[in-house]
Amino acid sequence: MIQLENISKIYRRNGKETQALKNVSLHVNKGDIFGVIGFSGAGKSTLVRMVNFLESPTSGSVLIDGKDLNSFSPKELRQAQKDIGMIFQHFNLLNSKTIYHNVALPLVLAKEKKQVIKDRVMELLRFVGLEDKALNYPNELSGGQKQRIGIARALATNPSILLCDEATSALDPQTTDSILKLLQRINQEYNITIMIITHEMSIIQKICNRVAVMENGEIIEEGDVLDVFGNP
Ligand code: ADP
Ligand code: ADP
């Protein structure tokens, strides 16, 4: 469903060039929990920004369901963006808004009707187990709870892909496990494809079926987690 073909990315800043990606090719299939692992600076964030269209490659192509992103109309591009949800290391919640409004935001932006928004937000809060926090503010929640809200917000527009960028790196091991279990449920119950960016091998071994290992802008290994890393 997501295909990167020979992607290279060169950043040019103040006359200095950094090659963040070198000829990267990657195939993520529907239903995968796909892990991308590597040290800081390996190019993982740059790769994510290719997949959610925040940045375009210097060369190579991104295909969604076999169709080249370059050939998308503005309308198709907006639709494709709605189809991708994202969660972050520091949750990126709006602290001045209630939990309800944080989760509602993507639906408000999509101009959904008030009642539709209300039903959907409450359904999502129930799903992540935080129905009773609707009227609280983000800084009244623990880290694990904030990430559950991040997940609810990411799922609001019914995406078919969920991108997780170091989504558990700020959480303790126990909370990390509960978030990973939630991601597994999302994958299995809603058939949502998940892409996990991390520097932690244990996360890949716990929930990913496929993995790509990145180093210095290149994918140095890719395959089934068991083949690449063996049993945990
Ligand atoms: P990772 O997410 O694995 O830490 P990044 O994709 O953030 O890796 O970075 C890969 C390389 O690209 C690094 O050398 C980084 O300094 C550089 N880089 C990332 N983003 C930018 C940018 N916007 N401008 C210039 N260089 C960047
Ligand atoms: P989680 O399992 O999500 O990590 P914790 O065990 O960290 O939750 O938190 C337990 C309880 O403490 C939660 O119900 C949460 O409401 C409350 N709590 C945690 N941090 C804060 C905070 N900074 N302010 C108010 N309540 C908090």
XYZ file of C-alpha atoms and ligand atoms in Angstrom:
286
model
C 0.000 0.000 0.000
C 2.944 2.348 0.672
C 5.874 1.962 -1.663
C 9.025 3.994 -1.618
C 11.119 3.497 -4.732
C 14.757 4.602 -4.771
C 14.154 7.616 -2.582
C 17.002 10.036 -1.983
C 16.723 13.198 0.059
C 19.313 15.936 0.230
C 18.784 18.866 2.597
C 20.467 22.087 1.555
C 20.906 24.630 4.296
C 23.324 27.578 4.521
C 25.309 26.189 1.619
C 25.700 22.864 3.425
C 24.331 19.614 2.019
C 23.158 16.649 4.079
C 22.087 13.464 2.382
C 19.433 12.157 4.777
C 18.250 9.279 2.561
C 20.229 7.318 -0.024
C 18.322 5.178 -2.509
C 15.809 3.899 -0.016
C 13.191 1.406 -1.214
C 10.495 0.124 1.094
C 7.238 -1.782 0.716
C 4.653 -1.683 3.477
C 1.754 -4.085 2.947
C -1.805 -3.720 4.179
C -2.142 -5.144 7.689
C 1.566 -4.864 8.506
C 2.943 -3.576 11.757
C 6.088 -2.325 10.107
C 9.029 -1.180 12.220
C 11.782 1.197 11.168
C 14.719 1.096 13.533
C 17.973 3.028 13.641
C 20.111 5.378 15.714
C 19.519 9.092 15.901
C 20.417 10.720 12.580
C 19.850 7.530 10.578
C 17.105 9.202 8.520
C 13.976 7.796 10.187
C 12.147 11.115 10.602
C 12.956 12.070 7.047
C 11.492 8.761 5.916
C 8.293 9.441 7.879
C 7.986 12.871 6.290
C 8.080 11.160 2.886
C 5.288 8.793 3.873
C 2.977 11.530 5.171
C 3.874 13.903 2.327
C 5.310 16.642 4.540
C 8.419 16.652 2.411
C 9.126 15.561 -1.134
C 12.065 13.431 -2.191
C 15.023 14.892 -4.080
C 14.729 11.840 -6.340
C 12.733 8.638 -6.454
C 9.010 8.103 -6.052
C 6.371 7.498 -3.429
C 3.462 5.280 -4.474
C 0.210 4.862 -2.580
C -1.807 1.827 -3.641
C 0.384 1.670 -6.723
C -0.247 5.272 -7.751
C 2.576 7.809 -7.953
C 2.054 10.641 -5.510
C 3.277 13.123 -8.126
C 0.233 12.352 -10.234
C -2.270 13.102 -7.424
C -4.633 16.056 -7.832
C -4.817 18.468 -4.848
C -8.096 16.818 -3.869
C -6.615 13.315 -4.042
C -3.669 14.517 -1.992
C -5.957 15.870 0.753
C -7.843 12.581 0.764
C -4.596 10.618 0.991
C -3.466 12.787 3.911
C -6.714 12.125 5.759
C -5.994 8.455 5.281
C -2.845 8.728 7.399
C -2.986 9.249 11.164
C 0.069 10.100 13.189
C 1.193 9.975 16.813
C 4.278 11.592 18.312
C 6.839 11.226 21.087
C 5.624 14.343 22.905
C 1.971 13.732 22.037
C 1.481 17.202 20.453
C -1.811 17.860 22.233
C -3.154 21.402 22.515
C -2.860 22.292 26.187
C -5.433 25.075 26.024
C -8.134 22.695 24.729
C -10.029 19.972 26.545
C -9.456 16.320 25.732
C -12.796 16.368 23.904
C -11.688 19.247 21.668
C -8.269 17.745 21.040
C -9.836 14.564 19.670
C -12.524 16.519 17.810
C -10.047 18.806 16.066
C -9.446 16.757 12.881
C -13.224 16.351 12.502
C -13.863 20.058 13.029
C -11.241 20.795 10.368
C -12.973 18.294 8.072
C -16.219 20.267 8.663
C -18.164 17.321 10.060
C -21.557 17.953 11.679
C -21.624 18.618 15.434
C -23.571 15.457 16.303
C -21.339 13.296 14.092
C -18.302 14.762 15.851
C -19.766 14.169 19.297
C -20.621 10.520 18.603
C -17.261 9.817 17.039
C -15.235 11.520 19.789
C -17.074 9.660 22.556
C -16.671 6.359 20.695
C -12.918 7.006 20.366
C -12.559 7.995 24.031
C -14.352 4.786 25.013
C -12.053 2.798 22.751
C -8.915 4.184 24.425
C -10.515 3.848 27.871
C -10.644 7.557 28.747
C -14.303 8.453 28.376
C -14.280 10.077 31.802
C -11.510 12.514 30.802
C -13.447 14.347 28.077
C -13.622 17.597 30.025
C -10.100 17.455 31.446
C -7.108 19.256 29.965
C -3.970 17.483 28.703
C -1.793 18.597 31.633
C -4.170 16.777 33.989
C -3.274 13.453 32.379
C -0.340 11.075 32.768
C 1.989 10.440 29.833
C 0.280 7.157 28.984
C -3.104 8.819 29.047
C -1.872 11.658 26.839
C -0.669 9.140 24.271
C -4.054 7.380 24.352
C -5.597 10.743 23.519
C -3.022 11.205 20.756
C -4.122 7.850 19.370
C -7.830 8.755 19.593
C -7.148 11.984 17.698
C -5.094 10.153 15.059
C -7.962 7.703 14.457
C -10.656 10.395 14.252
C -10.746 10.576 10.459
C -10.745 6.783 10.058
C -7.283 6.457 8.534
C -6.049 3.195 7.057
C -2.449 3.886 8.150
C -1.158 4.957 11.554
C 2.372 6.382 11.780
C 4.013 6.221 15.191
C 7.126 8.373 15.534
C 8.953 7.354 18.750
C 5.472 7.212 20.263
C 6.528 5.408 23.438
C 9.985 6.945 23.936
C 8.747 9.303 26.665
C 6.914 6.545 28.573
C 7.975 4.079 31.261
C 8.202 0.357 30.314
C 4.826 -0.597 31.794
C 2.994 2.265 30.107
C 4.868 1.459 26.883
C 3.505 -2.089 26.998
C -0.065 -0.867 27.449
C 0.283 1.480 24.469
C 1.781 -1.340 22.356
C -1.191 -3.542 23.268
C -3.536 -0.776 22.177
C -1.682 -0.481 18.852
C -2.038 -4.237 18.370
C -5.794 -3.993 18.928
C -5.996 -1.156 16.411
C -4.152 -3.278 13.876
C -6.273 -6.382 14.459
C -9.746 -4.982 15.162
C -9.706 -2.130 12.632
C -7.284 -3.614 10.122
C -5.181 -0.460 10.255
C -1.645 -0.709 8.890
C 0.875 0.583 11.405
C 4.338 1.999 10.850
C 6.501 2.326 13.949
C 9.620 4.461 14.058
C 11.844 3.673 17.008
C 15.397 3.306 18.258
C 14.336 0.474 20.603
C 14.738 -3.095 19.424
C 12.396 -4.446 22.132
C 9.455 -2.560 20.626
C 10.096 -4.054 17.201
C 10.347 -7.535 18.692
C 7.168 -7.131 20.712
C 4.743 -6.071 18.016
C 6.182 -5.704 14.512
C 5.925 -8.371 11.831
C 8.316 -6.637 9.439
C 11.294 -4.372 9.983
C 13.702 -2.137 8.128
C 17.022 -1.286 9.752
C 18.395 2.144 8.877
C 21.950 3.423 9.085
C 23.359 6.643 7.654
C 20.381 7.230 5.381
C 20.290 3.694 4.022
C 18.211 0.624 4.692
C 20.854 -1.947 5.534
C 18.434 -4.780 6.203
C 14.739 -5.457 5.669
C 12.495 -8.450 6.232
C 10.386 -10.453 8.678
C 11.289 -9.551 12.251
C 12.029 -13.178 13.123
C 14.439 -13.497 10.195
C 16.216 -10.227 10.958
C 16.379 -10.365 14.755
C 15.405 -13.896 15.786
C 13.156 -14.655 18.746
C 12.961 -12.087 21.559
P 16.495 10.275 12.589
O 15.023 10.539 12.609
O 16.831 8.847 12.338
O 17.174 10.814 13.808
P 16.618 12.379 10.595
O 15.807 12.013 9.425
O 16.048 13.355 11.563
O 17.109 11.062 11.337
O 18.006 13.000 10.102
C 18.823 12.421 9.079
C 19.904 13.411 8.702
O 19.315 14.542 8.038
C 20.663 13.999 9.892
O 22.004 14.180 9.499
C 19.985 15.335 10.107
O 20.858 16.247 10.713
C 19.589 15.749 8.724
N 18.341 16.561 8.688
C 17.118 16.181 9.098
N 16.202 17.138 8.884
C 16.874 18.178 8.327
C 16.495 19.485 7.874
N 15.229 19.901 7.917
N 17.456 20.273 7.357
C 18.730 19.852 7.289
N 19.156 18.643 7.688
C 18.246 17.815 8.206
P -0.836 5.609 33.027
O -1.189 4.189 33.297
O -1.668 6.214 31.945
O 0.614 5.874 32.851
P -0.340 6.653 35.631
O -0.208 5.374 36.382
O 0.875 7.430 35.266
O -1.258 6.423 34.331
O -1.329 7.616 36.438
C -2.271 7.111 37.339
C -3.310 8.168 37.649
O -2.697 9.365 38.132
C -4.115 8.535 36.423
O -5.459 8.177 36.607
C -3.962 10.032 36.236
O -5.241 10.640 36.159
C -3.252 10.511 37.495
N -2.189 11.429 37.109
C -0.986 11.099 36.601
N -0.246 12.198 36.346
C -1.020 13.242 36.708
C -0.831 14.669 36.701
N 0.299 15.236 36.272
N -1.844 15.439 37.137
C -2.973 14.870 37.562
N -3.226 13.548 37.598
C -2.250 12.753 37.197
